[in-house]
mmCIF file of C-alpha atoms and ligand atoms in Angstrom:
data_model
loop_
_atom_site.group_PDB
_atom_site.id
_atom_site.type_symbol
_atom_site.label_atom_id
_atom_site.label_comp_id
_atom_site.label_asym_id
_atom_site.label_seq_id
_atom_site.Cartn_x
_atom_site.Cartn_y
_atom_site.Cartn_z
ATOM 1 C CA UNK A 1 -18.341 -6.729 1.400
ATOM 2 C CA UNK A 2 -15.894 -4.653 3.416
ATOM 3 C CA UNK A 3 -13.085 -5.400 0.991
ATOM 4 C CA UNK A 4 -15.024 -3.749 -1.783
ATOM 5 C CA UNK A 5 -14.843 -0.466 0.055
ATOM 6 C CA UNK A 6 -12.062 1.164 -1.887
ATOM 7 C CA UNK A 7 -10.426 4.517 -2.028
ATOM 8 C CA UNK A 8 -10.843 6.565 -5.134
ATOM 9 C CA UNK A 9 -14.559 5.866 -5.137
ATOM 10 C CA UNK A 10 -15.025 8.549 -7.756
ATOM 11 C CA UNK A 11 -12.686 6.774 -10.189
ATOM 12 C CA UNK A 12 -14.721 3.593 -9.869
ATOM 13 C CA UNK A 13 -17.991 5.515 -10.242
ATOM 14 C CA UNK A 14 -16.692 7.038 -13.448
ATOM 15 C CA UNK A 15 -15.785 3.580 -14.813
ATOM 16 C CA UNK A 16 -19.204 2.188 -13.938
ATOM 17 C CA UNK A 17 -20.884 5.223 -15.488
ATOM 18 C CA UNK A 18 -19.118 4.475 -18.770
ATOM 19 C CA UNK A 19 -20.501 0.939 -18.592
ATOM 20 C CA UNK A 20 -24.007 2.162 -17.784
ATOM 21 C CA UNK A 21 -23.970 4.757 -20.553
ATOM 22 C CA UNK A 22 -22.571 2.228 -22.990
ATOM 23 C CA UNK A 23 -19.558 4.389 -23.769
ATOM 24 C CA UNK A 24 -16.713 2.165 -22.544
ATOM 25 C CA UNK A 25 -13.398 3.445 -23.916
ATOM 26 C CA UNK A 26 -10.558 1.402 -25.326
ATOM 27 C CA UNK A 27 -7.901 2.468 -22.843
ATOM 28 C CA UNK A 28 -7.898 3.509 -19.194
ATOM 29 C CA UNK A 29 -5.049 4.307 -16.831
ATOM 30 C CA UNK A 30 -5.758 4.116 -13.098
ATOM 31 C CA UNK A 31 -3.149 5.953 -11.088
ATOM 32 C CA UNK A 32 -2.687 5.819 -7.315
ATOM 33 C CA UNK A 33 -0.389 4.557 -4.532
ATOM 34 C CA UNK A 34 0.068 0.868 -3.754
ATOM 35 C CA UNK A 35 -2.837 -0.747 -1.925
ATOM 36 C CA UNK A 36 -5.300 2.030 -2.658
ATOM 37 C CA UNK A 37 -7.699 -0.236 -4.535
ATOM 38 C CA UNK A 38 -6.710 0.098 -8.195
ATOM 39 C CA UNK A 39 -6.952 -3.626 -8.818
ATOM 40 C CA UNK A 40 -10.255 -3.929 -6.988
ATOM 41 C CA UNK A 41 -11.671 -1.079 -9.091
ATOM 42 C CA UNK A 42 -10.375 -2.654 -12.326
ATOM 43 C CA UNK A 43 -11.866 -6.043 -11.380
ATOM 44 C CA UNK A 44 -15.267 -4.546 -10.577
ATOM 45 C CA UNK A 45 -15.147 -2.611 -13.852
ATOM 46 C CA UNK A 46 -14.309 -5.780 -15.833
ATOM 47 C CA UNK A 47 -17.229 -7.605 -14.191
ATOM 48 C CA UNK A 48 -19.552 -4.713 -14.995
ATOM 49 C CA UNK A 49 -18.470 -4.678 -18.654
ATOM 50 C CA UNK A 50 -19.156 -8.403 -19.011
ATOM 51 C CA UNK A 51 -22.257 -8.614 -16.787
ATOM 52 C CA UNK A 52 -25.456 -9.522 -18.640
ATOM 53 C CA UNK A 53 -27.957 -8.472 -15.969
ATOM 54 C CA UNK A 54 -28.426 -5.349 -13.881
ATOM 55 C CA UNK A 55 -27.274 -3.491 -11.939
ATOM 56 C CA UNK A 56 -23.917 -4.175 -13.477
ATOM 57 C CA UNK A 57 -22.087 -6.011 -12.016
ATOM 58 C CA UNK A 58 -25.020 -8.017 -10.594
ATOM 59 C CA UNK A 59 -22.859 -10.728 -9.029
ATOM 60 C CA UNK A 60 -25.213 -13.560 -10.060
ATOM 61 C CA UNK A 61 -25.337 -13.869 -13.861
ATOM 62 C CA UNK A 62 -23.174 -16.488 -15.642
ATOM 63 C CA UNK A 63 -20.584 -13.846 -16.573
ATOM 64 C CA UNK A 64 -20.322 -12.577 -12.984
ATOM 65 C CA UNK A 65 -19.977 -16.166 -11.759
ATOM 66 C CA UNK A 66 -17.117 -16.791 -14.184
ATOM 67 C CA UNK A 67 -15.415 -13.641 -12.928
ATOM 68 C CA UNK A 68 -15.850 -14.724 -9.322
ATOM 69 C CA UNK A 69 -14.236 -18.047 -10.177
ATOM 70 C CA UNK A 70 -11.459 -16.208 -12.029
ATOM 71 C CA UNK A 71 -12.183 -18.106 -15.234
ATOM 72 C CA UNK A 72 -13.883 -15.606 -17.567
ATOM 73 C CA UNK A 73 -12.245 -16.293 -20.943
ATOM 74 C CA UNK A 74 -12.448 -12.679 -22.117
ATOM 75 C CA UNK A 75 -10.534 -11.185 -19.226
ATOM 76 C CA UNK A 76 -6.755 -11.251 -19.511
ATOM 77 C CA UNK A 77 -4.411 -10.052 -16.797
ATOM 78 C CA UNK A 78 -0.689 -9.404 -16.748
ATOM 79 C CA UNK A 79 0.952 -9.406 -13.328
ATOM 80 C CA UNK A 80 4.389 -8.103 -12.374
ATOM 81 C CA UNK A 81 7.207 -10.456 -11.386
ATOM 82 C CA UNK A 82 8.364 -10.544 -7.786
ATOM 83 C CA UNK A 83 10.879 -7.778 -8.470
ATOM 84 C CA UNK A 84 8.122 -5.569 -9.889
ATOM 85 C CA UNK A 85 9.146 -5.849 -13.532
ATOM 86 C CA UNK A 86 6.819 -7.027 -16.282
ATOM 87 C CA UNK A 87 8.154 -9.440 -18.869
ATOM 88 C CA UNK A 88 8.009 -8.191 -22.424
ATOM 89 C CA UNK A 89 6.882 -11.655 -23.568
ATOM 90 C CA UNK A 90 3.869 -11.478 -21.261
ATOM 91 C CA UNK A 91 2.917 -8.112 -22.776
ATOM 92 C CA UNK A 92 3.450 -9.327 -26.342
ATOM 93 C CA UNK A 93 1.338 -12.423 -25.783
ATOM 94 C CA UNK A 94 -1.487 -10.466 -24.147
ATOM 95 C CA UNK A 95 -1.404 -7.839 -26.901
ATOM 96 C CA UNK A 96 -1.644 -10.559 -29.556
ATOM 97 C CA UNK A 97 -4.520 -12.272 -27.780
ATOM 98 C CA UNK A 98 -6.354 -8.989 -27.599
ATOM 99 C CA UNK A 99 -6.688 -9.108 -31.396
ATOM 100 C CA UNK A 100 -8.482 -12.467 -31.289
ATOM 101 C CA UNK A 101 -12.233 -12.036 -31.059
ATOM 102 C CA UNK A 102 -13.829 -12.436 -27.613
ATOM 103 C CA UNK A 103 -15.114 -15.917 -26.908
ATOM 104 C CA UNK A 104 -18.353 -15.327 -25.043
ATOM 105 C CA UNK A 105 -18.654 -11.621 -24.295
ATOM 106 C CA UNK A 106 -18.913 -8.560 -26.505
ATOM 107 C CA UNK A 107 -15.702 -7.107 -25.183
ATOM 108 C CA UNK A 108 -12.287 -8.425 -24.378
ATOM 109 C CA UNK A 109 -10.506 -6.831 -21.425
ATOM 110 C CA UNK A 110 -6.804 -6.699 -20.655
ATOM 111 C CA UNK A 111 -5.684 -5.521 -17.209
ATOM 112 C CA UNK A 112 -1.985 -4.828 -16.685
ATOM 113 C CA UNK A 113 -1.262 -4.606 -12.957
ATOM 114 C CA UNK A 114 1.881 -2.756 -11.903
ATOM 115 C CA UNK A 115 2.188 -1.201 -15.365
ATOM 116 C CA UNK A 116 5.110 0.884 -14.069
ATOM 117 C CA UNK A 117 7.156 -2.329 -14.290
ATOM 118 C CA UNK A 118 7.060 -2.308 -18.112
ATOM 119 C CA UNK A 119 10.320 -1.112 -19.605
ATOM 120 C CA UNK A 120 10.337 0.917 -22.806
ATOM 121 C CA UNK A 121 10.402 -2.150 -25.050
ATOM 122 C CA UNK A 122 7.470 -3.708 -23.201
ATOM 123 C CA UNK A 123 5.503 -0.475 -23.452
ATOM 124 C CA UNK A 124 6.238 -0.297 -27.153
ATOM 125 C CA UNK A 125 4.919 -3.848 -27.499
ATOM 126 C CA UNK A 126 1.681 -2.606 -26.007
ATOM 127 C CA UNK A 127 1.512 0.598 -28.007
ATOM 128 C CA UNK A 128 -0.372 -0.832 -30.977
ATOM 129 C CA UNK A 129 -3.159 -2.075 -28.703
ATOM 130 C CA UNK A 130 -3.388 1.434 -27.344
ATOM 131 C CA UNK A 131 -3.233 3.257 -30.669
ATOM 132 C CA UNK A 132 -5.253 0.945 -32.910
ATOM 133 C CA UNK A 133 -7.273 -1.223 -30.578
ATOM 134 C CA UNK A 134 -9.727 -3.777 -31.977
ATOM 135 C CA UNK A 135 -13.297 -2.466 -31.737
ATOM 136 C CA UNK A 136 -14.059 -4.864 -28.874
ATOM 137 C CA UNK A 137 -10.799 -4.350 -26.945
ATOM 138 C CA UNK A 138 -10.452 -2.613 -23.567
ATOM 139 C CA UNK A 139 -7.052 -2.144 -21.923
ATOM 140 C CA UNK A 140 -6.727 -1.032 -18.293
ATOM 141 C CA UNK A 141 -3.297 -0.055 -16.946
ATOM 142 C CA UNK A 142 -2.723 0.220 -13.193
ATOM 143 C CA UNK A 143 0.086 2.600 -12.330
ATOM 144 C CA UNK A 144 1.563 4.067 -9.169
ATOM 145 C CA UNK A 145 2.959 6.982 -11.133
ATOM 146 C CA UNK A 146 2.010 7.608 -14.750
ATOM 147 C CA UNK A 147 5.280 9.458 -15.290
ATOM 148 C CA UNK A 148 6.754 5.945 -15.561
ATOM 149 C CA UNK A 149 4.736 5.419 -18.742
ATOM 150 C CA UNK A 150 5.774 6.598 -22.196
ATOM 151 C CA UNK A 151 4.110 9.836 -23.298
ATOM 152 C CA UNK A 152 2.576 7.964 -26.236
ATOM 153 C CA UNK A 153 0.874 5.558 -23.815
ATOM 154 C CA UNK A 154 -0.054 8.286 -21.335
ATOM 155 C CA UNK A 155 -1.721 10.447 -23.941
ATOM 156 C CA UNK A 156 -3.991 7.681 -25.289
ATOM 157 C CA UNK A 157 -5.720 6.429 -22.175
ATOM 158 C CA UNK A 158 -8.456 7.964 -20.045
ATOM 159 C CA UNK A 159 -6.565 8.837 -16.878
ATOM 160 C CA UNK A 160 -8.293 8.354 -13.538
ATOM 161 C CA UNK A 161 -6.565 9.323 -10.313
ATOM 162 C CA UNK A 162 -7.328 7.339 -7.179
ATOM 163 C CA UNK A 163 -6.816 9.669 -4.263
ATOM 164 C CA UNK A 164 -6.262 8.686 -0.644
ATOM 165 C CA UNK A 165 -9.078 9.180 1.843
ATOM 166 C CA UNK A 166 -8.941 11.660 4.684
ATOM 167 C CA UNK A 167 -8.039 10.269 8.111
ATOM 168 C CA UNK A 168 -11.569 11.146 9.294
ATOM 169 C CA UNK A 169 -13.148 9.038 6.579
ATOM 170 C CA UNK A 170 -10.948 6.017 7.304
ATOM 171 C CA UNK A 171 -11.581 6.411 11.019
ATOM 172 C CA UNK A 172 -15.338 6.294 10.356
ATOM 173 C CA UNK A 173 -14.895 3.211 8.180
ATOM 174 C CA UNK A 174 -12.894 1.432 10.901
ATOM 175 C CA UNK A 175 -15.482 2.369 13.554
ATOM 176 C CA UNK A 176 -18.247 0.835 11.405
ATOM 177 C CA UNK A 177 -16.458 -2.276 10.133
ATOM 178 C CA UNK A 178 -14.047 -3.059 12.977
ATOM 179 C CA UNK A 179 -15.750 -1.837 16.183
ATOM 180 C CA UNK A 180 -13.358 -4.021 18.177
ATOM 181 C CA UNK A 181 -10.556 -1.574 17.309
ATOM 182 C CA UNK A 182 -12.044 0.914 19.826
ATOM 183 C CA UNK A 183 -9.665 3.773 20.593
ATOM 184 C CA UNK A 184 -7.146 2.437 18.061
ATOM 185 C CA UNK A 185 -9.264 3.591 15.103
ATOM 186 C CA UNK A 186 -7.738 7.069 14.850
ATOM 187 C CA UNK A 187 -4.283 5.532 15.023
ATOM 188 C CA UNK A 188 -5.168 3.138 12.172
ATOM 189 C CA UNK A 189 -6.543 6.054 10.129
ATOM 190 C CA UNK A 190 -3.397 8.121 10.533
ATOM 191 C CA UNK A 191 -0.851 5.318 10.308
ATOM 192 C CA UNK A 192 -2.387 4.021 7.065
ATOM 193 C CA UNK A 193 -1.982 7.424 5.420
ATOM 194 C CA UNK A 194 -5.412 7.456 3.743
ATOM 195 C CA UNK A 195 -4.849 4.021 2.254
ATOM 196 C CA UNK A 196 -7.865 1.881 3.071
ATOM 197 C CA UNK A 197 -6.220 -1.377 1.960
ATOM 198 C CA UNK A 198 -3.474 -0.721 4.498
ATOM 199 C CA UNK A 199 -6.059 0.180 7.162
ATOM 200 C CA UNK A 200 -7.862 -3.154 6.647
ATOM 201 C CA UNK A 201 -4.547 -5.015 6.900
ATOM 202 C CA UNK A 202 -3.786 -3.286 10.190
ATOM 203 C CA UNK A 203 -7.219 -4.012 11.666
ATOM 204 C CA UNK A 204 -6.776 -7.693 10.906
ATOM 205 C CA UNK A 205 -3.188 -7.919 12.142
ATOM 206 C CA UNK A 206 -3.109 -8.666 15.881
ATOM 207 C CA UNK A 207 0.626 -9.344 15.764
ATOM 208 C CA UNK A 208 1.249 -5.796 14.627
ATOM 209 C CA UNK A 209 -0.346 -4.341 17.738
ATOM 210 C CA UNK A 210 1.567 -6.734 19.971
ATOM 211 C CA UNK A 211 4.811 -5.741 18.268
ATOM 212 C CA UNK A 212 3.964 -2.063 18.655
ATOM 213 C CA UNK A 213 3.171 -2.483 22.349
ATOM 214 C CA UNK A 214 6.358 -4.458 23.057
ATOM 215 C CA UNK A 215 8.608 -2.173 21.055
ATOM 216 C CA UNK A 216 7.251 1.094 22.421
ATOM 217 C CA UNK A 217 7.308 -0.227 26.004
ATOM 218 C CA UNK A 218 10.907 -1.334 25.557
ATOM 219 C CA UNK A 219 11.817 1.982 24.007
ATOM 220 C CA UNK A 220 10.052 3.984 26.690
ATOM 221 C CA UNK A 221 12.273 2.193 29.199
ATOM 222 C CA UNK A 222 15.271 3.675 27.369
ATOM 223 C CA UNK A 223 14.644 6.830 29.379
ATOM 224 C CA UNK A 224 16.010 4.727 32.258
ATOM 225 C CA UNK A 225 18.977 2.365 32.554
ATOM 226 C CA UNK A 226 21.036 0.668 29.859
ATOM 227 C CA UNK A 227 19.367 -2.717 30.456
ATOM 228 C CA UNK A 228 16.436 -1.394 28.388
ATOM 229 C CA UNK A 229 18.637 -1.655 25.285
ATOM 230 C CA UNK A 230 18.449 -5.448 25.538
ATOM 231 C CA UNK A 231 14.655 -5.427 25.769
ATOM 232 C CA UNK A 232 14.364 -3.250 22.668
ATOM 233 C CA UNK A 233 16.889 -5.422 20.816
ATOM 234 C CA UNK A 234 14.830 -8.500 21.608
ATOM 235 C CA UNK A 235 11.731 -7.015 19.978
ATOM 236 C CA UNK A 236 13.811 -6.265 16.881
ATOM 237 C CA UNK A 237 14.577 -9.993 16.772
ATOM 238 C CA UNK A 238 18.220 -9.720 17.806
ATOM 239 C CA UNK A 239 19.567 -13.154 18.775
ATOM 240 C CA UNK A 240 16.687 -14.999 17.086
ATOM 241 C CA UNK A 241 18.481 -15.859 13.854
ATOM 242 C CA UNK A 242 16.728 -14.864 10.647
ATOM 243 C CA UNK A 243 14.303 -11.955 10.797
ATOM 244 C CA UNK A 244 12.068 -11.374 7.760
ATOM 245 C CA UNK A 245 12.516 -8.133 5.848
ATOM 246 C CA UNK A 246 8.851 -7.386 6.426
ATOM 247 C CA UNK A 247 9.088 -7.794 10.202
ATOM 248 C CA UNK A 248 12.220 -5.665 10.282
ATOM 249 C CA UNK A 249 10.539 -2.921 8.262
ATOM 250 C CA UNK A 250 7.510 -2.965 10.573
ATOM 251 C CA UNK A 251 9.824 -2.481 13.583
ATOM 252 C CA UNK A 252 11.469 0.504 11.931
ATOM 253 C CA UNK A 253 8.128 2.000 10.857
ATOM 254 C CA UNK A 254 6.665 1.645 14.344
ATOM 255 C CA UNK A 255 9.737 3.086 16.026
ATOM 256 C CA UNK A 256 9.935 6.050 13.643
ATOM 257 C CA UNK A 257 6.254 6.874 14.029
ATOM 258 C CA UNK A 258 6.570 6.676 17.805
ATOM 259 C CA UNK A 259 9.729 8.810 18.011
ATOM 260 C CA UNK A 260 8.172 11.198 15.487
ATOM 261 C CA UNK A 261 5.215 11.551 17.872
ATOM 262 C CA UNK A 262 7.538 12.330 20.768
ATOM 263 C CA UNK A 263 9.136 15.100 18.713
ATOM 264 C CA UNK A 264 5.692 16.346 17.637
ATOM 265 C CA UNK A 265 4.447 16.431 21.239
ATOM 266 C CA UNK A 266 7.416 18.574 22.137
ATOM 267 C CA UNK A 267 6.293 21.033 19.477
ATOM 268 C CA UNK A 268 2.593 20.770 20.264
ATOM 269 C CA UNK A 269 1.652 18.883 17.063
ATOM 270 C CA UNK A 270 -0.962 16.149 16.522
ATOM 271 C CA UNK A 271 0.370 12.626 17.075
ATOM 272 C CA UNK A 272 -0.169 9.468 14.995
ATOM 273 C CA UNK A 273 -0.272 7.020 17.939
ATOM 274 C CA UNK A 274 -3.356 8.713 19.378
ATOM 275 C CA UNK A 275 -4.255 5.767 21.614
ATOM 276 C CA UNK A 276 -0.845 5.898 23.302
ATOM 277 C CA UNK A 277 -0.765 9.551 24.206
ATOM 278 C CA UNK A 278 -0.276 9.003 27.972
ATOM 279 C CA UNK A 279 2.743 6.739 27.311
ATOM 280 C CA UNK A 280 4.118 9.209 24.775
ATOM 281 C CA UNK A 281 3.744 12.109 27.199
ATOM 282 C CA UNK A 282 5.454 10.229 29.975
ATOM 283 C CA UNK A 283 8.428 9.413 27.735
ATOM 284 C CA UNK A 284 8.524 12.921 26.279
ATOM 285 C CA UNK A 285 8.757 14.342 29.787
ATOM 286 C CA UNK A 286 12.116 12.608 30.184
ATOM 287 C CA UNK A 287 13.765 13.743 26.984
ATOM 288 C CA UNK A 288 14.331 16.944 25.057
ATOM 289 C CA UNK A 289 13.107 17.678 21.525
ATOM 290 C CA UNK A 290 16.752 17.661 20.457
ATOM 291 C CA UNK A 291 17.201 14.181 21.952
ATOM 292 C CA UNK A 292 14.116 12.885 20.131
ATOM 293 C CA UNK A 293 15.287 14.325 16.800
ATOM 294 C CA UNK A 294 18.797 12.891 17.297
ATOM 295 C CA UNK A 295 17.322 9.433 17.963
ATOM 296 C CA UNK A 296 15.148 9.708 14.824
ATOM 297 C CA UNK A 297 18.232 10.544 12.818
ATOM 298 C CA UNK A 298 20.083 7.559 14.269
ATOM 299 C CA UNK A 299 17.230 5.199 13.339
ATOM 300 C CA UNK A 300 16.864 6.638 9.828
ATOM 301 C CA UNK A 301 20.608 6.435 9.228
ATOM 302 C CA UNK A 302 20.600 2.786 10.305
ATOM 303 C CA UNK A 303 17.647 2.013 8.049
ATOM 304 C CA UNK A 304 19.346 3.627 5.053
ATOM 305 C CA UNK A 305 22.572 1.750 5.708
ATOM 306 C CA UNK A 306 21.069 -1.729 6.207
ATOM 307 C CA UNK A 307 21.937 -4.333 3.617
ATOM 308 C CA UNK A 308 21.670 -8.117 3.472
ATOM 309 C CA UNK A 309 25.419 -8.672 3.898
ATOM 310 C CA UNK A 310 25.438 -7.027 7.304
ATOM 311 C CA UNK A 311 25.467 -8.652 10.693
ATOM 312 C CA UNK A 312 21.936 -7.618 11.572
ATOM 313 C CA UNK A 313 22.244 -8.195 15.324
ATOM 314 C CA UNK A 314 25.313 -6.028 15.594
ATOM 315 C CA UNK A 315 23.835 -3.302 13.468
ATOM 316 C CA UNK A 316 20.615 -3.086 15.510
ATOM 317 C CA UNK A 317 22.417 -3.233 18.836
ATOM 318 C CA UNK A 318 24.708 -0.400 17.754
ATOM 319 C CA UNK A 319 21.676 1.631 16.707
ATOM 320 C CA UNK A 320 19.992 1.135 20.074
ATOM 321 C CA UNK A 321 23.128 2.030 22.028
ATOM 322 C CA UNK A 322 23.380 5.182 19.960
ATOM 323 C CA UNK A 323 19.701 5.974 20.563
ATOM 324 C CA UNK A 324 20.235 5.529 24.291
ATOM 325 C CA UNK A 325 23.103 8.029 24.113
ATOM 326 C CA UNK A 326 21.002 10.428 22.015
ATOM 327 C CA UNK A 327 18.244 10.270 24.589
ATOM 328 C CA UNK A 328 20.537 10.670 27.569
ATOM 329 C CA UNK A 329 23.125 12.945 26.035
ATOM 330 C CA UNK A 330 20.469 15.589 25.523
ATOM 331 C CA UNK A 331 18.279 14.555 28.423
ATOM 332 C CA UNK A 332 16.483 17.463 30.103
ATOM 333 C CA UNK A 333 17.400 15.917 33.450
ATOM 334 C CA UNK A 334 21.132 15.928 32.831
HETATM 335 ZN ZN1 ZN B 401 -23.764 -10.075 -13.718
#
């Protein structure tokens, strides 16, 4: 059940309370960052609305079984395209279907995931369902930022904010559910930024930790000779042909969090990579705060400037050479 542990527990509780008190509204808007559990909350809510036993959702009744199989005929979902946009036709069709009576349940539910991807026309196509819903209709919009929705839409729905958890709470969750993470749990809590979906992903991603170890070791060696540039470039995938955008982004994220920690240590702040504090301290001893900040700027500049038409290998190698200069140019030993 660990995947049902979602952030914004209060938002889900409120939804389930409406079900329990038999006062389900016609329109809800769940707002919160990506991966925080909006979809999970909406799915549990839909099951609870349709569930015919108790406690709702019971998980065993025919309605719950149909939901588990993803085949309940009175639940409609609209998903965003790969580029995040939502097709107006998909919205129109769902809105029309909403006006046809439910087939087996008392209520018909429409969930629109990534509702921010609806342009104005698509939102207008939905407006009628929001303003004059059929008595049995329930519409749930999932949004990362409700400012992306038209005021007319925003004002109609019950708005529920899904807030991130504190690092302490996520750390406790990781300790209970993933004891094998050991001293990495505080790192996971901080790196995931209060986003429990992200924390779960990290705990189940062994490759991530290998990448982090290789990259930070290679970068730590940058305090020494120029040969270390090659080692760091190798972790970035230089010379390996095509590197996925996701892998590349992970490299940048890891490097920035690690360099950020070095700068923080210099100023006496709390680090993100808590389990690597000895390594961080040893690297920090060889460079100045100014050097760390210059290297961060170099990495961020490179990240901003990257585009698919570029020769990736060249771009990364240039960045690392520049980082090496940043580190040594301001080195406390020079
Ligand atoms: Zn049930």
